[in-house]
PDB file of C-alpha atoms in Angstrom:
ATOM      1  CA  GLU A 218     107.566 108.853 100.196  1.00 53.00           C
ATOM      2  CA  THR A 219     103.887 108.146 100.809  1.00 67.00           C
ATOM      3  CA  GLY A 220     101.728 106.459  98.267  1.00 90.00           C
ATOM      4  CA  VAL A 221      98.169 107.321  97.181  1.00 94.00           C
ATOM      5  CA  THR A 222      95.756 107.237  99.857  1.00 95.00           C
ATOM      6  CA  GLN A 223      91.926 107.293  99.678  1.00 97.00           C
ATOM      7  CA  SER A 224      89.172 107.976 102.049  1.00 96.00           C
ATOM      8  CA  PRO A 225      86.922 106.723 103.266  1.00 97.00           C
ATOM      9  CA  THR A 226      87.532 102.922 102.802  1.00 96.00           C
ATOM     10  CA  HIS A 227      83.832 102.193 102.734  1.00 96.00           C
ATOM     11  CA  LEU A 228      80.870 104.193 102.486  1.00 96.00           C
ATOM     12  CA  ILE A 229      77.045 103.235 102.317  1.00 98.00           C
ATOM     13  CA  LYS A 230      74.467 105.844 101.045  1.00 98.00           C
ATOM     14  CA  THR A 231      70.823 105.640  99.855  1.00 98.00           C
ATOM     15  CA  ARG A 232      69.579 106.454  96.444  1.00 97.00           C
ATOM     16  CA  GLY A 233      69.267 110.025  95.554  1.00 97.00           C
ATOM     17  CA  GLN A 234      71.958 111.125  98.212  1.00 98.00           C
ATOM     18  CA  GLN A 235      75.232 112.811  97.401  1.00 98.00           C
ATOM     19  CA  VAL A 236      78.842 111.552  98.188  1.00 98.00           C
ATOM     20  CA  THR A 237      82.173 112.976  98.205  1.00 98.00           C
ATOM     21  CA  LEU A 238      85.318 110.854  97.950  1.00 98.00           C
ATOM     22  CA  ARG A 239      88.717 111.964  98.580  1.00 98.00           C
ATOM     23  CA  CYS A 240      92.235 111.038  97.314  1.00 97.00           C
ATOM     24  CA  SER A 241      95.665 112.218  98.296  1.00 96.00           C
ATOM     25  CA  SER A 242      98.201 111.931  95.578  1.00 93.00           C
ATOM     26  CA  GLN A 243     101.775 110.401  95.677  1.00 90.00           C
ATOM     27  CA  SER A 244     104.384 112.719  96.906  1.00 87.00           C
ATOM     28  CA  GLY A 245     105.727 114.799  93.978  1.00 87.00           C
ATOM     29  CA  HIS A 246     102.648 113.837  91.645  1.00 91.00           C
ATOM     30  CA  ASN A 247     100.574 116.569  89.941  1.00 91.00           C
ATOM     31  CA  THR A 248      98.052 114.483  88.089  1.00 93.00           C
ATOM     32  CA  VAL A 249      94.886 112.577  89.444  1.00 95.00           C
ATOM     33  CA  SER A 250      92.807 110.023  87.581  1.00 95.00           C
ATOM     34  CA  TRP A 251      89.672 108.466  88.761  1.00 97.00           C
ATOM     35  CA  TYR A 252      88.059 105.289  87.772  1.00 97.00           C
ATOM     36  CA  GLN A 253      85.047 103.203  88.586  1.00 97.00           C
ATOM     37  CA  GLN A 254      85.304  99.583  89.012  1.00 95.00           C
ATOM     38  CA  ALA A 255      81.982  97.668  89.253  1.00 94.00           C
ATOM     39  CA  LEU A 256      82.320  94.119  90.800  1.00 91.00           C
ATOM     40  CA  GLY A 257      83.956  91.465  88.574  1.00 88.00           C
ATOM     41  CA  GLN A 258      84.911  94.259  85.825  1.00 91.00           C
ATOM     42  CA  GLY A 259      87.794  96.288  84.799  1.00 93.00           C
ATOM     43  CA  PRO A 260      88.087 100.029  85.740  1.00 95.00           C
ATOM     44  CA  GLN A 261      86.317 102.622  83.627  1.00 95.00           C
ATOM     45  CA  PHE A 262      87.918 106.089  83.332  1.00 94.00           C
ATOM     46  CA  ILE A 263      85.795 108.676  84.948  1.00 97.00           C
ATOM     47  CA  PHE A 264      87.981 111.863  84.520  1.00 95.00           C
ATOM     48  CA  GLN A 265      91.440 113.209  85.057  1.00 95.00           C
ATOM     49  CA  TYR A 266      92.922 116.285  86.649  1.00 94.00           C
ATOM     50  CA  TYR A 267      96.238 117.826  85.661  1.00 91.00           C
ATOM     51  CA  ARG A 268      97.516 120.925  87.466  1.00 89.00           C
ATOM     52  CA  GLU A 269      93.973 121.565  88.907  1.00 91.00           C
ATOM     53  CA  GLU A 270      92.359 121.617  85.523  1.00 93.00           C
ATOM     54  CA  GLU A 271      90.132 118.558  84.067  1.00 93.00           C
ATOM     55  CA  ASN A 272      92.197 117.222  81.330  1.00 91.00           C
ATOM     56  CA  GLY A 273      89.691 114.600  79.804  1.00 91.00           C
ATOM     57  CA  ARG A 274      86.293 112.676  80.732  1.00 94.00           C
ATOM     58  CA  GLY A 275      85.138 109.312  80.184  1.00 93.00           C
ATOM     59  CA  ASN A 276      81.531 108.443  79.395  1.00 93.00           C
ATOM     60  CA  PHE A 277      80.002 109.416  82.670  1.00 96.00           C
ATOM     61  CA  PRO A 278      77.105 111.801  83.331  1.00 96.00           C
ATOM     62  CA  PRO A 279      77.592 115.415  84.896  1.00 96.00           C
ATOM     63  CA  ARG A 280      76.321 114.116  88.191  1.00 97.00           C
ATOM     64  CA  PHE A 281      79.876 112.779  88.379  1.00 98.00           C
ATOM     65  CA  SER A 282      82.313 115.910  89.244  1.00 97.00           C
ATOM     66  CA  GLY A 283      85.599 116.571  90.615  1.00 96.00           C
ATOM     67  CA  LEU A 284      88.059 118.843  91.874  1.00 96.00           C
ATOM     68  CA  GLN A 285      91.871 119.142  92.213  1.00 96.00           C
ATOM     69  CA  PHE A 286      93.412 121.316  94.958  1.00 94.00           C
ATOM     70  CA  PRO A 287      96.670 123.256  94.884  1.00 92.00           C
ATOM     71  CA  ASN A 288      98.254 120.432  96.884  1.00 89.00           C
ATOM     72  CA  TYR A 289      97.252 118.019  94.062  1.00 91.00           C
ATOM     73  CA  SER A 290      94.830 116.064  96.240  1.00 93.00           C
ATOM     74  CA  SER A 291      91.543 115.504  94.567  1.00 96.00           C
ATOM     75  CA  GLU A 292      87.822 115.064  95.261  1.00 97.00           C
ATOM     76  CA  LEU A 293      85.156 112.997  93.234  1.00 98.00           C
ATOM     77  CA  ASN A 294      81.556 114.049  93.908  1.00 98.00           C
ATOM     78  CA  VAL A 295      78.696 111.980  92.704  1.00 98.00           C
ATOM     79  CA  ASN A 296      75.179 113.582  93.093  1.00 97.00           C
ATOM     80  CA  ALA A 297      71.734 111.791  92.965  1.00 98.00           C
ATOM     81  CA  LEU A 298      73.286 108.446  93.504  1.00 98.00           C
ATOM     82  CA  GLU A 299      71.643 105.425  91.608  1.00 97.00           C
ATOM     83  CA  LEU A 300      72.030 101.877  92.534  1.00 97.00           C
ATOM     84  CA  ASP A 301      74.371 101.069  89.604  1.00 96.00           C
ATOM     85  CA  ASP A 302      76.856 103.640  91.149  1.00 98.00           C
ATOM     86  CA  SER A 303      77.701 100.984  93.512  1.00 97.00           C
ATOM     87  CA  ALA A 304      81.384 100.165  92.847  1.00 97.00           C
ATOM     88  CA  LEU A 305      85.116 100.703  93.894  1.00 96.00           C
ATOM     89  CA  TYR A 306      86.256 104.029  92.997  1.00 98.00           C
ATOM     90  CA  LEU A 307      90.017 104.192  92.326  1.00 97.00           C
ATOM     91  CA  CYS A 308      92.144 107.207  92.304  1.00 97.00           C
ATOM     92  CA  ALA A 309      95.443 107.171  90.555  1.00 95.00           C
ATOM     93  CA  SER A 310      98.208 109.597  90.469  1.00 94.00           C
ATOM     94  CA  SER A 311     101.048 110.305  88.343  1.00 90.00           C
ATOM     95  CA  LEU A 312     103.729 112.739  87.760  1.00 89.00           C
ATOM     96  CA  GLY A 313     102.617 114.791  84.526  1.00 82.00           C
ATOM     97  CA  LEU A 314     100.813 112.397  81.992  1.00 77.00           C
ATOM     98  CA  GLY A 315     102.692 109.320  82.721  1.00 81.00           C
ATOM     99  CA  THR A 316     102.541 106.008  84.591  1.00 86.00           C
ATOM    100  CA  GLN A 317      99.745 105.826  86.928  1.00 90.00           C
ATOM    101  CA  TYR A 318      99.871 104.601  90.666  1.00 92.00           C
ATOM    102  CA  PHE A 319      96.710 103.541  92.254  1.00 94.00           C
ATOM    103  CA  GLY A 320      95.299 103.854  95.687  1.00 95.00           C
ATOM    104  CA  PRO A 321      93.485 101.126  97.542  1.00 94.00           C
ATOM    105  CA  GLY A 322      89.992 102.511  96.558  1.00 96.00           C
ATOM    106  CA  THR A 323      86.718 103.406  98.225  1.00 97.00           C
ATOM    107  CA  ARG A 324      83.946 100.980  98.344  1.00 96.00           C
ATOM    108  CA  LEU A 325      80.761 102.768  97.757  1.00 97.00           C
ATOM    109  CA  THR A 326      77.299 100.841  98.352  1.00 97.00           C
ATOM    110  CA  VAL A 327      74.192 102.499  97.224  1.00 98.00           C
ATOM    111  CA  LEU A 328      70.887 101.015  98.936  1.00 96.00           C
TER     112      LEU A 328
ATOM    113  CA  GLN B 267      87.361 101.365  68.711  1.00 57.00           C
ATOM    114  CA  GLN B 268      88.102 102.208  72.506  1.00 69.00           C
ATOM    115  CA  GLN B 269      87.879  98.671  73.521  1.00 90.00           C
ATOM    116  CA  VAL B 270      90.419  96.377  74.938  1.00 96.00           C
ATOM    117  CA  LYS B 271      89.364  92.771  74.911  1.00 96.00           C
ATOM    118  CA  GLN B 272      91.169  90.363  77.321  1.00 97.00           C
ATOM    119  CA  SER B 273      91.137  86.554  77.553  1.00 96.00           C
ATOM    120  CA  PRO B 274      90.941  84.035  79.256  1.00 97.00           C
ATOM    121  CA  GLN B 275      88.296  85.358  82.097  1.00 96.00           C
ATOM    122  CA  SER B 276      89.811  82.888  84.324  1.00 97.00           C
ATOM    123  CA  LEU B 277      93.023  80.633  84.403  1.00 97.00           C
ATOM    124  CA  ILE B 278      94.389  77.814  86.523  1.00 98.00           C
ATOM    125  CA  VAL B 279      98.050  76.933  86.236  1.00 98.00           C
ATOM    126  CA  GLN B 280     100.152  74.347  88.265  1.00 98.00           C
ATOM    127  CA  LYS B 281     102.969  75.785  90.427  1.00 97.00           C
ATOM    128  CA  GLY B 282     106.054  76.274  88.267  1.00 97.00           C
ATOM    129  CA  GLY B 283     104.095  76.501  85.110  1.00 98.00           C
ATOM    130  CA  ILE B 284     103.476  79.506  82.404  1.00 98.00           C
ATOM    131  CA  SER B 285     100.564  81.594  82.741  1.00 98.00           C
ATOM    132  CA  ILE B 286      99.681  83.340  79.475  1.00 98.00           C
ATOM    133  CA  ILE B 287      96.982  86.190  79.210  1.00 98.00           C
ATOM    134  CA  ASN B 288      96.097  87.925  76.069  1.00 98.00           C
ATOM    135  CA  CYS B 289      94.654  91.285  75.144  1.00 98.00           C
ATOM    136  CA  ALA B 290      93.679  92.743  71.768  1.00 97.00           C
ATOM    137  CA  TYR B 291      92.938  96.474  71.101  1.00 96.00           C
ATOM    138  CA  GLU B 292      91.310  98.264  68.222  1.00 94.00           C
ATOM    139  CA  ASN B 293      92.429 102.017  68.475  1.00 93.00           C
ATOM    140  CA  THR B 294      95.679 102.472  66.465  1.00 92.00           C
ATOM    141  CA  ALA B 295      96.443 105.683  68.444  1.00 92.00           C
ATOM    142  CA  PHE B 296      97.194 103.614  71.639  1.00 93.00           C
ATOM    143  CA  ASP B 297     100.824 103.502  72.235  1.00 93.00           C
ATOM    144  CA  TYR B 298     101.206 102.614  75.991  1.00 93.00           C
ATOM    145  CA  PHE B 299     100.282  99.063  77.144  1.00 95.00           C
ATOM    146  CA  PRO B 300     100.598  98.471  80.973  1.00 94.00           C
ATOM    147  CA  TRP B 301      99.587  95.185  82.880  1.00 96.00           C
ATOM    148  CA  TYR B 302      98.152  95.481  86.392  1.00 96.00           C
ATOM    149  CA  GLN B 303      97.833  92.987  89.220  1.00 97.00           C
ATOM    150  CA  GLN B 304      94.993  93.412  91.708  1.00 96.00           C
ATOM    151  CA  PHE B 305      94.424  91.508  94.867  1.00 94.00           C
ATOM    152  CA  PRO B 306      90.932  91.336  96.560  1.00 90.00           C
ATOM    153  CA  GLY B 307      90.313  94.503  98.434  1.00 85.00           C
ATOM    154  CA  LYS B 308      93.447  96.169  96.928  1.00 88.00           C
ATOM    155  CA  GLY B 309      93.904  98.864  94.213  1.00 91.00           C
ATOM    156  CA  PRO B 310      95.736  97.699  90.937  1.00 94.00           C
ATOM    157  CA  ALA B 311      99.490  97.717  91.166  1.00 93.00           C
ATOM    158  CA  LEU B 312     101.642  98.161  87.897  1.00 93.00           C
ATOM    159  CA  LEU B 313     103.582  94.968  87.032  1.00 95.00           C
ATOM    160  CA  ILE B 314     105.069  95.940  83.596  1.00 94.00           C
ATOM    161  CA  ALA B 315     104.358  98.134  80.493  1.00 94.00           C
ATOM    162  CA  ILE B 316     105.609  98.221  76.835  1.00 94.00           C
ATOM    163  CA  ARG B 317     105.352 100.855  74.158  1.00 92.00           C
ATOM    164  CA  PRO B 318     104.893  99.724  70.506  1.00 90.00           C
ATOM    165  CA  ASP B 319     108.698 100.479  69.417  1.00 91.00           C
ATOM    166  CA  VAL B 320     109.594  96.953  71.039  1.00 92.00           C
ATOM    167  CA  SER B 321     108.080  93.577  70.556  1.00 94.00           C
ATOM    168  CA  GLU B 322     108.952  92.148  73.894  1.00 96.00           C
ATOM    169  CA  LYS B 323     109.825  93.389  77.458  1.00 96.00           C
ATOM    170  CA  LYS B 324     110.857  91.371  80.518  1.00 96.00           C
ATOM    171  CA  GLU B 325     111.139  92.025  83.982  1.00 95.00           C
ATOM    172  CA  GLY B 326     111.938  89.141  86.245  1.00 96.00           C
ATOM    173  CA  ARG B 327     109.315  86.334  85.648  1.00 97.00           C
ATOM    174  CA  PHE B 328     107.067  88.694  83.727  1.00 97.00           C
ATOM    175  CA  THR B 329     107.220  89.097  80.070  1.00 97.00           C
ATOM    176  CA  ILE B 330     105.114  91.174  77.599  1.00 96.00           C
ATOM    177  CA  SER B 331     104.985  90.199  74.151  1.00 96.00           C
ATOM    178  CA  PHE B 332     103.606  92.822  71.655  1.00 96.00           C
ATOM    179  CA  ASN B 333     102.383  92.219  67.940  1.00 95.00           C
ATOM    180  CA  LYS B 334     101.667  95.695  66.572  1.00 93.00           C
ATOM    181  CA  SER B 335     100.304  94.452  63.254  1.00 93.00           C
ATOM    182  CA  ALA B 336      97.820  92.179  64.857  1.00 95.00           C
ATOM    183  CA  LYS B 337      97.164  94.844  67.600  1.00 95.00           C
ATOM    184  CA  GLN B 338      97.690  92.085  70.312  1.00 97.00           C
ATOM    185  CA  PHE B 339      99.844  91.891  73.296  1.00 97.00           C
ATOM    186  CA  SER B 340     100.054  89.248  76.024  1.00 98.00           C
ATOM    187  CA  LEU B 341     101.486  88.706  79.664  1.00 98.00           C
ATOM    188  CA  HIS B 342     103.693  85.559  80.175  1.00 98.00           C
ATOM    189  CA  ILE B 343     104.291  84.598  83.800  1.00 98.00           C
ATOM    190  CA  MET B 344     107.205  82.142  83.946  1.00 97.00           C
ATOM    191  CA  ASP B 345     107.900  79.719  86.930  1.00 98.00           C
ATOM    192  CA  SER B 346     104.186  80.828  88.323  1.00 98.00           C
ATOM    193  CA  GLN B 347     103.918  80.729  92.166  1.00 97.00           C
ATOM    194  CA  PRO B 348     100.861  80.642  94.493  1.00 96.00           C
ATOM    195  CA  GLY B 349     101.496  84.383  95.477  1.00 96.00           C
ATOM    196  CA  ASP B 350     100.718  85.288  91.830  1.00 97.00           C
ATOM    197  CA  SER B 351      97.333  84.202  92.514  1.00 98.00           C
ATOM    198  CA  ALA B 352      95.441  87.611  91.625  1.00 97.00           C
ATOM    199  CA  THR B 353      93.335  89.348  88.954  1.00 97.00           C
ATOM    200  CA  TYR B 354      95.399  90.576  86.048  1.00 98.00           C
ATOM    201  CA  PHE B 355      94.254  93.428  84.005  1.00 97.00           C
ATOM    202  CA  CYS B 356      95.725  94.724  80.528  1.00 97.00           C
ATOM    203  CA  ALA B 357      94.914  98.425  79.560  1.00 96.00           C
ATOM    204  CA  ALA B 358      95.868 100.671  76.842  1.00 95.00           C
ATOM    205  CA  SER B 359      96.177 104.378  76.326  1.00 92.00           C
ATOM    206  CA  ASN B 360      97.496 107.115  74.300  1.00 89.00           C
ATOM    207  CA  SER B 361     100.734 108.441  75.711  1.00 83.00           C
ATOM    208  CA  SER B 362      99.360 112.062  75.147  1.00 83.00           C
ATOM    209  CA  ASN B 363      96.813 111.675  78.151  1.00 81.00           C
ATOM    210  CA  TYR B 364      97.420 108.092  79.770  1.00 84.00           C
ATOM    211  CA  GLN B 365      93.604 107.803  80.145  1.00 88.00           C
ATOM    212  CA  LEU B 366      93.517 103.962  80.429  1.00 91.00           C
ATOM    213  CA  ILE B 367      91.085 101.847  78.709  1.00 93.00           C
ATOM    214  CA  TRP B 368      90.957  98.392  80.527  1.00 95.00           C
ATOM    215  CA  GLY B 369      90.421  94.736  79.610  1.00 96.00           C
ATOM    216  CA  ALA B 370      87.785  92.920  81.811  1.00 95.00           C
ATOM    217  CA  GLY B 371      90.475  90.975  83.869  1.00 97.00           C
ATOM    218  CA  THR B 372      91.770  87.543  84.107  1.00 98.00           C
ATOM    219  CA  LYS B 373      91.520  85.735  87.547  1.00 98.00           C
ATOM    220  CA  LEU B 374      94.684  83.662  87.736  1.00 98.00           C
ATOM    221  CA  ILE B 375      94.865  80.765  90.313  1.00 98.00           C
ATOM    222  CA  ILE B 376      98.232  78.997  90.781  1.00 98.00           C
ATOM    223  CA  LYS B 377      97.723  75.611  92.182  1.00 96.00           C
ATOM    224  CA  PRO B 378     100.601  74.323  94.743  1.00 91.00           C
TER     225      PRO B 378
END
């Protein structure tokens, strides 16, 4: 059984660019949740996908968007990057709406 | 009403001692309270979780105490070890969606 994997590990972008982050959920899991963790802070809920449908969204602007694919992997897209988007982006998978298991995260730096 | 407040921000405990981290929540709709451990450069790992139908849950050296009337819960780490040095986060959610609201974290250092 493989755990949650995320790619890339690190990413550097400039302000105004667009970025796509990827997450492969743990085997058998059909729900993915994305969180943003700024340095020294707790994670903030971005959105959740359950069986390919968005199932809730936190207080993030529309330039944060996502997708879940039929194999339950997921993408997080951020358009028009801002300096404050620099953070660790965490993906968590679960079986249904249950206990979440996290990947190692993608460290995004916006210059 | 969505906040989860965590204290202390940092904690230093001698090896073998008891580490205690506290959290308070506001939203009475929350009914799932996990604790996560995070090492530098890693994602959070689930330690232990509790639901409001019990006041205490123990797994090995880790215990959650839950006070529903006070809307508070705490993590106790017994016989703390240097390997426990990490950042600990409490979180809360409604079990209808498990969209976690997190505390700000506690950086725990266990001195040998």
